[in-house]
Amino acid sequence: MKNLMNWTAGAALAASVAAPAMAETWDMPMAYAATNFHSEVGANFAKCVTDGTGGNLEIVTHPSGSLFPGNEIKRAVQTGQANIGERLLSAHQNENPLYGVDSIPFLVSSFDEHEKLWEIAGPAVAEVMAEDNLHYLYSVPWPPQGLYFRDPVNSVADMNGVKFRSYSTATARLAELTGMIPVQIEAAEISQAFATGVADSMISSGATGYDRKVWEHLNHFYIVDAWLPRNAVFVNMDAWNGLDDATKGVMNDCAAAAKAEGLARSKDYTDFTLNGLREGGMTVEPASDTLVSELQAIGATMTEEWLAGAGDAGKAIVDAYKAGN
Ligand code: PCA
């Protein structure tokens, strides 16, 4: 109900918006399937802006990587090939470690902890985005990340040589440190990757496994709550600067509503999708104590590596987060 009211408030602002000289349409590339909650929230956001500007700024979403594949969306918006887009920022950690602040293993394991971290880290990430010619609008977390395997896994030794679908710098590093073979694959392609044996495992949320019906190929989901990565929505900086204040106001109100709706839906989707994996025939259980402690040791290595790369800015974020907990 609260979310609905936020959306209504965003749309209600519509009436008071002064009309820009010419109506514009902005294409919004998104990487995940139209039925995924991020994509649905993005579609609501687009409608909120379209309605809120009386159609003067129409935003049209293109889910499933149909306009640009996931790994090209950030560059497309930076260079103005698209004015707005959504992307999993941690896939760009190689460009700047701060993009991977949401993927430090075991730093946070719940939505509440994650939101606290993001309150501290978000402004710093927005600054990095501005250097990349992007204006940050809003972001939404995925549910906690767990491990998917075809065969049972009780320890890191069981992972040796397994082909592992990665989606970011941290996921690829996790594969290396556990002796697996990382293959970077966008979510839109994973059903095919599992069907053809290009990969036999991944780390992801219950949401992505459920959305892609991975029970057709994989049998085990181990709950480890490694981290909660975010999808961010951002605008080409020049396009943003070209908007009048009233339109920026509508965008900001719609972004705030989208952020709130996205967080609520991500939380709701967590148990729903883990149950969906069970109904699909998968075993869903906590990882063994051995596996948890081995993964924590690997997580400590990855945390050190991240801190070494992210320098003072990264250390300040982690210190501030830990001080508040
Ligand atoms: N799903 C996305 C990223 C994190 C998640 O839960 C994916 O697997 O691509």
Coordinates of C-alpha atoms and ligand atoms in Angstrom, one line a residue:
M1 CA 0.0 0.0 0.0
K2 CA 2.8 2.4 1.0
N3 CA 4.5 1.7 -2.4
L4 CA 1.3 2.3 -4.3
M5 CA 1.0 5.6 -2.5
N6 CA 4.5 6.6 -3.5
W7 CA 3.8 5.7 -7.1
T8 CA 0.6 7.7 -7.0
A9 CA 2.4 10.7 -5.5
G10 CA 5.0 10.5 -8.4
A11 CA 2.3 10.4 -11.0
A12 CA 0.3 13.1 -9.2
L13 CA 3.2 15.5 -9.7
A14 CA 2.4 15.1 -13.4
A15 CA -0.2 17.7 -13.5
S16 CA 2.1 20.4 -12.2
V17 CA 5.0 19.8 -14.6
A18 CA 5.7 22.4 -17.1
A19 CA 5.9 21.0 -20.6
P20 CA 9.3 21.0 -22.2
A21 CA 9.3 22.4 -25.8
M22 CA 9.5 19.0 -27.4
A23 CA 8.4 15.5 -26.3
E24 CA 11.3 13.0 -26.1
T25 CA 11.5 9.2 -25.9
W26 CA 14.3 7.6 -24.0
D27 CA 15.1 3.9 -24.5
M28 CA 16.1 2.1 -21.3
P29 CA 18.1 -1.1 -21.9
M30 CA 17.8 -3.7 -19.1
A31 CA 19.6 -7.0 -18.8
Y32 CA 17.1 -9.3 -17.1
A33 CA 13.9 -10.9 -18.3
A34 CA 10.7 -8.8 -18.4
T35 CA 9.2 -10.9 -15.6
N36 CA 12.1 -10.4 -13.2
F37 CA 11.2 -8.0 -10.4
H38 CA 13.9 -5.5 -11.3
S39 CA 12.5 -5.3 -14.8
E40 CA 9.0 -4.9 -13.5
V41 CA 10.0 -2.2 -11.1
G42 CA 11.9 -0.5 -14.0
A43 CA 8.7 -0.7 -16.1
N44 CA 6.8 0.9 -13.3
F45 CA 9.5 3.6 -13.0
A46 CA 9.3 4.3 -16.8
K47 CA 5.5 4.6 -16.6
C48 CA 5.7 6.9 -13.5
V49 CA 8.1 9.2 -15.5
T50 CA 6.0 9.1 -18.6
D51 CA 2.8 9.8 -16.8
G52 CA 4.5 12.3 -14.4
T53 CA 5.7 14.4 -17.3
G54 CA 2.4 14.2 -19.2
G55 CA 4.2 12.2 -21.9
N56 CA 6.8 14.8 -22.5
L57 CA 9.5 12.4 -21.4
E58 CA 8.5 8.9 -22.4
I59 CA 10.8 6.1 -21.1
V60 CA 10.5 2.7 -22.9
T61 CA 12.2 -0.3 -21.2
H62 CA 13.9 -3.0 -23.2
P63 CA 14.4 -6.0 -20.9
S64 CA 16.3 -9.3 -21.5
G65 CA 19.3 -7.5 -23.0
S66 CA 17.3 -7.0 -26.2
L67 CA 18.6 -3.5 -26.9
F68 CA 22.1 -3.9 -25.5
P69 CA 23.4 -7.1 -23.8
G70 CA 24.0 -6.6 -20.1
N71 CA 27.8 -6.2 -20.4
E72 CA 27.3 -3.3 -22.9
I73 CA 24.6 -1.3 -21.1
K74 CA 26.9 0.9 -18.9
R75 CA 29.1 1.9 -21.9
A76 CA 26.0 2.5 -24.0
V77 CA 24.6 5.0 -21.5
Q78 CA 28.0 6.6 -20.8
T79 CA 28.4 7.3 -24.5
G80 CA 24.8 8.4 -25.1
Q81 CA 23.8 5.5 -27.3
A82 CA 21.0 5.2 -24.8
N83 CA 20.0 7.9 -22.3
I84 CA 19.1 5.7 -19.4
G85 CA 19.7 2.0 -18.4
E86 CA 20.0 -0.5 -15.7
R87 CA 23.0 -2.6 -14.9
L88 CA 24.5 -4.8 -12.2
L89 CA 27.4 -2.5 -11.1
S90 CA 29.6 -5.2 -9.6
A91 CA 30.2 -6.5 -13.1
H92 CA 32.3 -3.3 -13.6
Q93 CA 34.5 -3.8 -10.5
N94 CA 37.5 -4.1 -12.9
E95 CA 36.9 -0.4 -13.9
N96 CA 36.8 0.8 -10.3
P97 CA 36.8 -1.3 -7.1
L98 CA 34.0 0.7 -5.6
Y99 CA 31.6 -0.8 -8.2
G100 CA 32.1 -4.0 -6.3
V101 CA 31.5 -2.7 -2.8
D102 CA 28.2 -4.7 -2.7
S103 CA 30.1 -8.0 -3.4
I104 CA 32.6 -8.2 -0.5
P105 CA 32.0 -11.7 0.8
F106 CA 30.2 -12.1 4.1
L107 CA 30.5 -8.4 5.0
V108 CA 26.7 -8.2 5.0
S109 CA 24.3 -11.1 4.9
S110 CA 20.8 -9.7 5.4
F111 CA 18.8 -7.0 3.6
D112 CA 19.0 -4.7 6.6
E113 CA 22.8 -5.0 6.9
H114 CA 23.1 -4.5 3.2
E115 CA 20.9 -1.3 3.2
K116 CA 23.1 0.1 6.0
L117 CA 26.2 -0.5 3.9
W118 CA 24.6 1.1 0.9
E119 CA 23.6 4.2 2.8
I120 CA 27.3 4.7 3.5
A121 CA 28.7 3.5 0.1
G122 CA 26.0 4.8 -2.2
P123 CA 27.2 8.4 -2.4
A124 CA 30.8 7.3 -3.1
V125 CA 29.6 5.0 -5.9
A126 CA 27.5 7.8 -7.3
E127 CA 30.6 10.0 -7.4
V128 CA 32.5 7.3 -9.3
M129 CA 29.6 7.0 -11.7
A130 CA 29.6 10.8 -12.3
E131 CA 33.3 10.4 -13.3
D132 CA 32.0 7.9 -15.9
N133 CA 29.5 10.5 -17.2
L134 CA 26.6 8.8 -15.5
H135 CA 24.0 10.3 -13.1
Y136 CA 22.9 7.7 -10.5
L137 CA 19.1 7.5 -10.0
Y138 CA 18.3 4.5 -7.9
S139 CA 19.3 0.9 -7.2
V140 CA 17.7 -2.3 -5.9
P141 CA 19.4 -5.3 -4.2
W142 CA 19.1 -8.9 -5.4
P143 CA 18.3 -11.4 -2.7
P144 CA 21.2 -13.0 -0.8
Q145 CA 23.6 -15.1 -3.0
G146 CA 23.8 -18.8 -2.6
L147 CA 25.6 -21.6 -4.5
Y148 CA 24.0 -23.7 -7.2
F149 CA 25.5 -27.1 -8.3
R150 CA 24.5 -30.0 -10.4
D151 CA 26.2 -32.5 -8.0
P152 CA 26.3 -32.4 -4.2
V153 CA 29.1 -30.2 -2.7
N154 CA 30.2 -30.5 0.9
S155 CA 33.6 -28.8 0.8
V156 CA 35.7 -26.7 -1.5
A157 CA 37.5 -29.8 -2.6
D158 CA 34.2 -30.9 -4.2
M159 CA 34.2 -27.8 -6.4
N160 CA 37.5 -28.5 -8.1
G161 CA 37.3 -28.3 -11.8
V162 CA 33.6 -27.5 -11.9
K163 CA 32.5 -25.1 -14.7
F164 CA 31.1 -22.1 -12.9
R165 CA 28.9 -19.3 -14.4
S166 CA 30.1 -16.0 -13.2
Y167 CA 28.4 -12.6 -13.5
S168 CA 31.0 -10.2 -12.0
T169 CA 34.6 -9.7 -10.9
A170 CA 33.9 -11.1 -7.5
T171 CA 32.1 -14.2 -8.7
A172 CA 35.0 -15.0 -11.1
R173 CA 37.5 -14.6 -8.3
L174 CA 35.5 -16.8 -6.1
A175 CA 35.6 -19.5 -8.8
E176 CA 39.4 -19.2 -9.1
L177 CA 40.0 -19.4 -5.4
T178 CA 37.8 -22.5 -5.1
G179 CA 39.5 -24.3 -8.0
M180 CA 36.5 -23.9 -10.4
I181 CA 36.5 -22.7 -14.0
P182 CA 34.7 -19.3 -14.4
V183 CA 32.7 -18.5 -17.5
Q184 CA 31.1 -15.1 -17.6
I185 CA 27.5 -15.5 -18.8
E186 CA 24.6 -13.0 -18.6
A187 CA 21.4 -14.3 -16.9
A188 CA 19.5 -14.1 -20.2
E189 CA 21.8 -16.9 -21.5
I190 CA 22.1 -19.2 -18.5
S191 CA 19.4 -21.7 -19.3
Q192 CA 21.2 -22.5 -22.5
A193 CA 24.6 -22.6 -20.8
F194 CA 23.4 -25.2 -18.2
A195 CA 21.5 -27.2 -20.9
T196 CA 24.7 -27.4 -23.1
G197 CA 27.1 -28.1 -20.2
V198 CA 29.0 -24.8 -20.7
A199 CA 28.5 -24.4 -16.9
D200 CA 27.3 -26.7 -14.1
S201 CA 27.2 -24.3 -11.3
M202 CA 26.8 -20.6 -10.3
I203 CA 26.4 -18.2 -7.4
S204 CA 23.2 -16.2 -7.5
S205 CA 19.9 -15.5 -5.7
G206 CA 17.0 -17.9 -5.5
A207 CA 15.4 -15.3 -7.8
T208 CA 17.6 -15.9 -10.8
G209 CA 17.5 -19.7 -10.4
Y210 CA 13.7 -19.5 -10.2
D211 CA 13.3 -17.1 -13.1
R212 CA 15.5 -19.3 -15.3
K213 CA 14.0 -22.6 -14.1
V214 CA 17.5 -24.0 -13.4
W215 CA 16.0 -27.1 -11.7
E216 CA 15.9 -28.5 -15.3
H217 CA 19.7 -28.9 -15.1
L218 CA 20.9 -28.3 -11.5
N219 CA 20.0 -30.1 -8.3
H220 CA 21.4 -28.3 -5.3
F221 CA 21.2 -24.8 -3.8
Y222 CA 23.3 -24.1 -0.8
I223 CA 22.3 -21.1 1.3
V224 CA 25.5 -19.1 2.1
D225 CA 24.3 -15.5 2.0
A226 CA 27.6 -14.4 0.6
W227 CA 26.5 -10.9 -0.4
L228 CA 23.6 -8.9 -2.0
P229 CA 24.6 -7.2 -5.2
R230 CA 22.6 -4.3 -6.6
N231 CA 21.2 -3.3 -10.0
A232 CA 21.5 0.4 -10.5
V233 CA 19.5 2.7 -12.9
F234 CA 21.5 5.6 -14.3
V235 CA 21.2 8.4 -16.8
N236 CA 23.7 9.8 -19.3
M237 CA 25.1 12.9 -17.5
D238 CA 24.6 15.2 -20.5
A239 CA 21.0 14.0 -21.0
W240 CA 20.4 14.5 -17.2
N241 CA 21.8 18.0 -17.3
G242 CA 19.6 18.8 -20.3
L243 CA 16.4 18.2 -18.3
D244 CA 14.5 21.0 -16.7
D245 CA 14.0 21.1 -13.0
A246 CA 10.4 19.9 -13.0
T247 CA 11.3 16.8 -15.1
K248 CA 14.3 16.1 -12.8
G249 CA 11.8 16.3 -9.9
V250 CA 9.5 13.8 -11.4
M251 CA 12.5 11.5 -12.1
N252 CA 13.7 11.8 -8.5
D253 CA 10.2 11.1 -7.1
C254 CA 9.7 8.1 -9.4
A255 CA 13.2 6.8 -8.5
A256 CA 12.4 7.0 -4.8
A257 CA 9.2 5.0 -5.3
A258 CA 11.1 2.5 -7.5
K259 CA 13.8 2.0 -4.8
A260 CA 11.2 1.4 -2.1
E261 CA 9.1 -1.0 -4.3
G262 CA 12.2 -2.9 -5.5
L263 CA 13.5 -3.5 -2.0
A264 CA 10.1 -4.7 -0.8
R265 CA 9.8 -7.0 -3.7
S266 CA 13.3 -8.4 -3.4
K267 CA 12.6 -9.3 0.2
D268 CA 9.3 -10.9 -0.6
Y269 CA 10.8 -12.8 -3.5
T270 CA 13.6 -14.4 -1.4
D271 CA 11.5 -17.2 0.4
F272 CA 9.1 -17.4 -2.5
T273 CA 11.8 -18.3 -5.0
L274 CA 13.7 -20.7 -2.6
N275 CA 10.4 -22.6 -2.2
G276 CA 10.0 -22.5 -6.0
L277 CA 13.4 -24.2 -6.4
R278 CA 12.2 -26.9 -4.0
E279 CA 9.0 -27.4 -5.9
G280 CA 11.1 -27.7 -9.0
G281 CA 12.9 -30.6 -7.4
M282 CA 16.0 -29.0 -6.1
T283 CA 17.5 -29.6 -2.6
V284 CA 17.7 -26.3 -0.9
E285 CA 19.7 -26.3 2.4
P286 CA 22.4 -24.5 4.3
A287 CA 25.9 -25.2 3.2
S288 CA 27.8 -27.7 5.5
D289 CA 29.9 -26.3 8.3
T290 CA 33.1 -27.3 6.5
L291 CA 32.1 -25.5 3.4
V292 CA 31.0 -22.4 5.3
S293 CA 34.3 -22.1 7.1
E294 CA 36.3 -22.7 3.9
L295 CA 34.3 -20.1 2.1
Q296 CA 34.8 -17.7 4.9
A297 CA 38.5 -18.1 4.6
I298 CA 38.3 -17.4 0.9
G299 CA 36.0 -14.4 1.7
A300 CA 38.7 -13.0 4.0
T301 CA 41.2 -13.2 1.1
M302 CA 38.8 -11.5 -1.2
T303 CA 38.1 -8.8 1.3
E304 CA 41.8 -8.1 1.7
E305 CA 42.1 -7.9 -2.1
W306 CA 39.2 -5.6 -2.4
L307 CA 40.5 -3.3 0.3
A308 CA 44.0 -3.2 -1.3
G309 CA 42.4 -2.2 -4.6
A310 CA 39.9 0.3 -3.2
G311 CA 42.4 2.2 -1.1
D312 CA 41.4 4.9 1.4
A313 CA 37.9 5.4 -0.1
G314 CA 37.1 1.7 0.3
K315 CA 38.6 1.4 3.7
A316 CA 36.6 4.4 4.9
I317 CA 33.3 2.8 3.8
V318 CA 34.1 -0.6 5.4
D319 CA 35.3 1.1 8.6
A320 CA 32.2 3.3 8.8
Y321 CA 29.9 0.3 8.2
K322 CA 31.6 -1.8 10.9
A323 CA 31.6 1.1 13.3
G324 CA 27.8 1.4 13.0
N325 CA 27.2 -2.3 13.7
Ligands
PCA1 N1 21.0 -12.5 -10.1 C1 21.8 -11.9 -11.1 C2 22.9 -11.1 -10.3 C3 22.7 -11.5 -8.9 C4 21.5 -12.3 -8.9 O1 20.9 -12.7 -7.8 C5 22.5 -12.8 -12.0 O2 22.6 -14.0 -11.6 O3 22.9 -12.4 -13.1

